[in-house]
Short mmCIF file of C-alpha atoms and ligand atoms in Angstrom, two decimals:
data_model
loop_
_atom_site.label_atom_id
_atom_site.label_comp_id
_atom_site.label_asym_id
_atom_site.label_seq_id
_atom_site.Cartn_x
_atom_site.Cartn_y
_atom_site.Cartn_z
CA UNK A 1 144.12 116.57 16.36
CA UNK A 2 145.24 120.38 15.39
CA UNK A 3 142.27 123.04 15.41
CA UNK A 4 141.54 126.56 15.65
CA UNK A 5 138.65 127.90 17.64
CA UNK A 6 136.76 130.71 15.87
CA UNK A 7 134.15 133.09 16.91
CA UNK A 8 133.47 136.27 18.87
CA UNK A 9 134.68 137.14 22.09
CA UNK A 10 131.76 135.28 24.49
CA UNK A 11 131.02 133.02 22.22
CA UNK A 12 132.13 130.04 23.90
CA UNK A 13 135.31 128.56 22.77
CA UNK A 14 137.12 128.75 25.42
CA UNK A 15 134.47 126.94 27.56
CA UNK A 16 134.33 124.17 25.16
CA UNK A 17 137.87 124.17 24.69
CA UNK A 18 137.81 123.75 29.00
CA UNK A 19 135.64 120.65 28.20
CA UNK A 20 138.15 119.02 25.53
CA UNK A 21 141.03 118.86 27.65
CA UNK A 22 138.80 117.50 30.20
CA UNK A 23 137.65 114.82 28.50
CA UNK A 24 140.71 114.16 25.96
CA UNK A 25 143.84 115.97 27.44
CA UNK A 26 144.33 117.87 24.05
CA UNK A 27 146.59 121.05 25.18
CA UNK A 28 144.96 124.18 25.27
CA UNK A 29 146.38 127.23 23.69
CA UNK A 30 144.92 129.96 24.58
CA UNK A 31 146.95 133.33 23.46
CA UNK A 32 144.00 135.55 26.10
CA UNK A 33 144.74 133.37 29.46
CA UNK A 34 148.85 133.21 27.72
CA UNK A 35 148.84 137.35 27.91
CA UNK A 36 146.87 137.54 31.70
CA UNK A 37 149.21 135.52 33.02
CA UNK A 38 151.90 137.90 31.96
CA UNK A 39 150.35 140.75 32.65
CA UNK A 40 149.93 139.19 36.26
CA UNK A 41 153.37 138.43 36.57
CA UNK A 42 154.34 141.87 34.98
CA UNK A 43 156.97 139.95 32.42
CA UNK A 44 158.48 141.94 29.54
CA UNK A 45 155.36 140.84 27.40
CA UNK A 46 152.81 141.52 29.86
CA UNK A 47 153.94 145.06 30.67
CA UNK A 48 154.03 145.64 26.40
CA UNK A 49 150.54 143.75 26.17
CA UNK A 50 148.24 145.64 29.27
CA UNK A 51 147.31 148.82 27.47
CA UNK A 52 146.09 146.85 24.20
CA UNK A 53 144.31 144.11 25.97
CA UNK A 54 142.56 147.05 28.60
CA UNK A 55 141.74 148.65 25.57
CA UNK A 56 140.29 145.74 23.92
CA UNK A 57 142.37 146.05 21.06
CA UNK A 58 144.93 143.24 19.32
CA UNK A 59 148.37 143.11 21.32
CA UNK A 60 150.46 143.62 18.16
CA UNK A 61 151.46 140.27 16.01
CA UNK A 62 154.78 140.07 16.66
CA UNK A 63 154.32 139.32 20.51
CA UNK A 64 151.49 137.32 20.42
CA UNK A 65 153.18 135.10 17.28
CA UNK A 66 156.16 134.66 19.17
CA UNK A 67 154.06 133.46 22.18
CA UNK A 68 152.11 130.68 19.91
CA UNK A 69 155.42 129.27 18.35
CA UNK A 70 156.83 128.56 21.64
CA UNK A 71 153.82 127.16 23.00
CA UNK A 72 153.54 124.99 20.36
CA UNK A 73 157.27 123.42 20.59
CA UNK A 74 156.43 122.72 24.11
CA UNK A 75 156.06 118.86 24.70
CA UNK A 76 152.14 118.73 25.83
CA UNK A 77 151.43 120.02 22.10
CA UNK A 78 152.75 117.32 20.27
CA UNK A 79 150.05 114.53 19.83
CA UNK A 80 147.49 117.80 19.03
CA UNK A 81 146.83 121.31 20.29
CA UNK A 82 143.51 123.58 20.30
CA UNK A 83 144.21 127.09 19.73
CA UNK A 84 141.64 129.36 20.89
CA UNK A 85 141.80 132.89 20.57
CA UNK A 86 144.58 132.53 18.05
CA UNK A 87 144.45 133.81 14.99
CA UNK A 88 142.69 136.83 15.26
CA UNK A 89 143.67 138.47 12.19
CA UNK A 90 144.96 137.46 8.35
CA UNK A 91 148.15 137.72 9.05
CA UNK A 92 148.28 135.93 12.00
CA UNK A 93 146.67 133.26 10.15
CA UNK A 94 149.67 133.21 7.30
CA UNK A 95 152.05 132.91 9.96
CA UNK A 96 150.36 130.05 11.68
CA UNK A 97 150.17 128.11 8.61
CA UNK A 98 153.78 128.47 7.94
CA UNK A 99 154.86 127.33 11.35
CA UNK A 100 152.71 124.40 11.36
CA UNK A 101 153.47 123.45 7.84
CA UNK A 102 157.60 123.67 9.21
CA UNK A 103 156.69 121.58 12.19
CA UNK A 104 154.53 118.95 9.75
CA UNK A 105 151.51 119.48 11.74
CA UNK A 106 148.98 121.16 9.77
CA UNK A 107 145.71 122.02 10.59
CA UNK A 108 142.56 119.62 11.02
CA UNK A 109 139.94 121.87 11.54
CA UNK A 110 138.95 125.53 12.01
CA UNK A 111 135.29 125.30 14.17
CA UNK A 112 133.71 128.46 14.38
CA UNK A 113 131.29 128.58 17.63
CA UNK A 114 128.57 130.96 16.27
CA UNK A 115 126.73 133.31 18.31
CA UNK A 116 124.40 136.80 17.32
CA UNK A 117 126.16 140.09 17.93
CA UNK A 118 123.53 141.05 20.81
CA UNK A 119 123.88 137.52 22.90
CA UNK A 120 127.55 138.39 23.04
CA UNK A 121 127.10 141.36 24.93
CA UNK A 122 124.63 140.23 27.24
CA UNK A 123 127.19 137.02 27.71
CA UNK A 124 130.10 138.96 27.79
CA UNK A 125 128.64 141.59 30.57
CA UNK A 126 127.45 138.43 33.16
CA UNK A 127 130.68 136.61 32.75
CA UNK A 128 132.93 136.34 35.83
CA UNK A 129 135.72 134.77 35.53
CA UNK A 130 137.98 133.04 38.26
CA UNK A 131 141.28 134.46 39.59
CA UNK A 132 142.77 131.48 40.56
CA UNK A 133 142.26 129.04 37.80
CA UNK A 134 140.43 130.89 35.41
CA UNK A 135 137.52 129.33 35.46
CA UNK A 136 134.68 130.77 33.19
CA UNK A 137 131.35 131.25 34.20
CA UNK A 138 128.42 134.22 34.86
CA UNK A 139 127.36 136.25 37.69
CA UNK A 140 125.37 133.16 39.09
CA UNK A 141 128.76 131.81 40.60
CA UNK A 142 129.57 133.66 43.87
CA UNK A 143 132.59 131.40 44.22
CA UNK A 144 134.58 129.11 41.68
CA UNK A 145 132.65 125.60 41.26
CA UNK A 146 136.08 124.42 40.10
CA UNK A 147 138.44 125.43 43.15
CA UNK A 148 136.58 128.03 45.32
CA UNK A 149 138.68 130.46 43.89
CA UNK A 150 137.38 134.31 44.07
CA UNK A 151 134.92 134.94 40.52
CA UNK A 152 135.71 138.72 38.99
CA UNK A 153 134.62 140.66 36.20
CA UNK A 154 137.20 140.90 33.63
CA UNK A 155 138.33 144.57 33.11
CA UNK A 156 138.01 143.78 29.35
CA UNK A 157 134.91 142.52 29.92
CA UNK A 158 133.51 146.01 31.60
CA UNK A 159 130.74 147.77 29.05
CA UNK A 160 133.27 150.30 28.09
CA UNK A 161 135.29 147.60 26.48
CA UNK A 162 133.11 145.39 25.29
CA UNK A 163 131.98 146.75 22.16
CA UNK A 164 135.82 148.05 21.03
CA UNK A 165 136.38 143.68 20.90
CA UNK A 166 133.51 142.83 19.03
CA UNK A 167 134.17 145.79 16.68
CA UNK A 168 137.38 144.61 16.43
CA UNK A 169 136.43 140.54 15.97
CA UNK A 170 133.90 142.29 13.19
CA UNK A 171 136.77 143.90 11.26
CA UNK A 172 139.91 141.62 11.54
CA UNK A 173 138.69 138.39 13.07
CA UNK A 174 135.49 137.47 11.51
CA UNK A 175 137.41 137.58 8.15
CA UNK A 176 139.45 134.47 8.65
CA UNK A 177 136.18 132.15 8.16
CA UNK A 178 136.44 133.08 4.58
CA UNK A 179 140.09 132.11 4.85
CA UNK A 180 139.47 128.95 6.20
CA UNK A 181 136.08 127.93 4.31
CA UNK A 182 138.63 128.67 1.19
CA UNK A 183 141.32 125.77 3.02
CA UNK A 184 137.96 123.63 3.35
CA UNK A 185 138.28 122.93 6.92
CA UNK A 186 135.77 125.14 8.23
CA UNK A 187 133.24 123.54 10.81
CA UNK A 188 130.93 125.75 12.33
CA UNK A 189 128.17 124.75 15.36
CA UNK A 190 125.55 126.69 16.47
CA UNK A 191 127.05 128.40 20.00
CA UNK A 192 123.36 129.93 21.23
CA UNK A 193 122.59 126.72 23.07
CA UNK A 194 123.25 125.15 26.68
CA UNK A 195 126.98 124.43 26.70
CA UNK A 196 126.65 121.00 26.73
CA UNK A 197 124.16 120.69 23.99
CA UNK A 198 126.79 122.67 22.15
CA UNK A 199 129.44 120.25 22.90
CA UNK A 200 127.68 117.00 21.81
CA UNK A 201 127.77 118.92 18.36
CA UNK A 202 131.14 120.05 18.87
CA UNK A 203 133.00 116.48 20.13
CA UNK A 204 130.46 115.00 16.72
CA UNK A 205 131.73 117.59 13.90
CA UNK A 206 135.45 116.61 15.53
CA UNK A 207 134.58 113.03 15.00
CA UNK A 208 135.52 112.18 18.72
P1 AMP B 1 140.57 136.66 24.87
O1 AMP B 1 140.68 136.11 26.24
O2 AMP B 1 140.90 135.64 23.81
O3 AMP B 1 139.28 137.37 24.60
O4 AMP B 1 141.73 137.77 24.73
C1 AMP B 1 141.78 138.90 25.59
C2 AMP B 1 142.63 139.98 24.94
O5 AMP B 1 143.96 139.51 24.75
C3 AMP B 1 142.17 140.44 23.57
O6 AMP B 1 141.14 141.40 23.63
C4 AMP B 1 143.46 141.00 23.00
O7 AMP B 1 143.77 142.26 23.57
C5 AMP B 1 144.49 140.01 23.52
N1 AMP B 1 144.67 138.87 22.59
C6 AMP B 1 144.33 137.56 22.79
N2 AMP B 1 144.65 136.81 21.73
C7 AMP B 1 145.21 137.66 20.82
C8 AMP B 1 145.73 137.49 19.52
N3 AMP B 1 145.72 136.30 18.90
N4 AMP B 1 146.22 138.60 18.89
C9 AMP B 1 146.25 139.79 19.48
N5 AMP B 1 145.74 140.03 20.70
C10 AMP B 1 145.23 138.97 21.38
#
């Protein structure tokens, strides 16, 4: 099973994405927690990437294309691969759809988790985050339920920021439902619900 996760940032794909590869071991692709860990580890990439993400603006194509491709060669994304955060833009989109139609792996489906403009920043503005396995959850978790790890606000995730990335989403992102309605593989669930509510609806649209 190939699919994108749309929606904003705070929306929730990444947290039902967690659940997925709980449940099914499909890999995980996510281009935000691909960039963190190179900005952690300083890397080439992550020293070219800090200033965009901190601004809450797209890290520029190139980077972030090169990052999918070789993610998706790797040997955990053969049998199926959810991409979340990835595309963000048009042209990102092209260039995934090339790729995948090189490797013979097209897409399934593109499920956009759908949230209002004003629960985003309330979500976005409680979420903590956890530094040692990046667990995502809200300002009600002192420590990680996951490992114990230390929870943190995300500096992209700081009021400042926040509105630059939906802004952002609003202009280049939210576009590509359009792009995929057009392909006919657009699935969208309602994201404004308890996460597992959201996720019965989710594994059902996937047919899983
Ligand atoms: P996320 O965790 O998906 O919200 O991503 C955090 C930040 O990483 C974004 O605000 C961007 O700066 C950068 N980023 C993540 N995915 C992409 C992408 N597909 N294209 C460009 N920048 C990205």
């Amino acid at each position: 099973m190939n699919i994108v996760l749309l929606g904003a940032p705070g929306a929730g794909k990444g947290t039902q994405a967690q659940k997925l590869v709980a449940d099914y071991g499909i890999a995980h692709i996510s281009t935000g927690d691909l960039l963190r860990a190179a900005v952690k580890a300083q890397s080439p990439l992550g020293i070219k990437a800090k200033g965009y993400m901190d601004a809450g603006e797209l890290v520029p194509d190139e980077l972030v294309i090169d990052l999918v491709k070789e993610r998706l060669a790797a040997d955990d994304c053969q049998e199926g691969f959810i991409l979340d955060g990835f595309p963000r833009n048009t042209a990102q989109a092209v260039s995934l759809d090339s790729e995948l139609s090189e490797l013979g792996k097209p897409l399934d489906s593109a499920l956009l988790v759908a949230v209002e403009p004003d629960v985003i920043v309330e979500r976005l503005s409680s979420r903590r985050t956890c530094r040692a396995c990046g667990f995502t959850g809200s300002t009600k978790h002192e420590s990680c339920p996951n490992c114990g790890g230390e929870m943190h606000q995300r500096d992209d995730d700081k009021p400042e920021t926040v509105q630059n990335r939906l802004d952002v989403y609003q202009s280049q992102t939210a576009p590509l439902v359009e792009y995929y309605r057009g392909q006919g593989i657009l699935m969208e669930v309602d994201g404004d619900r308890p996460v597992d509510e959201v996720y019965v609806d989710v594994k059902n649209l996937l047919g899983l």
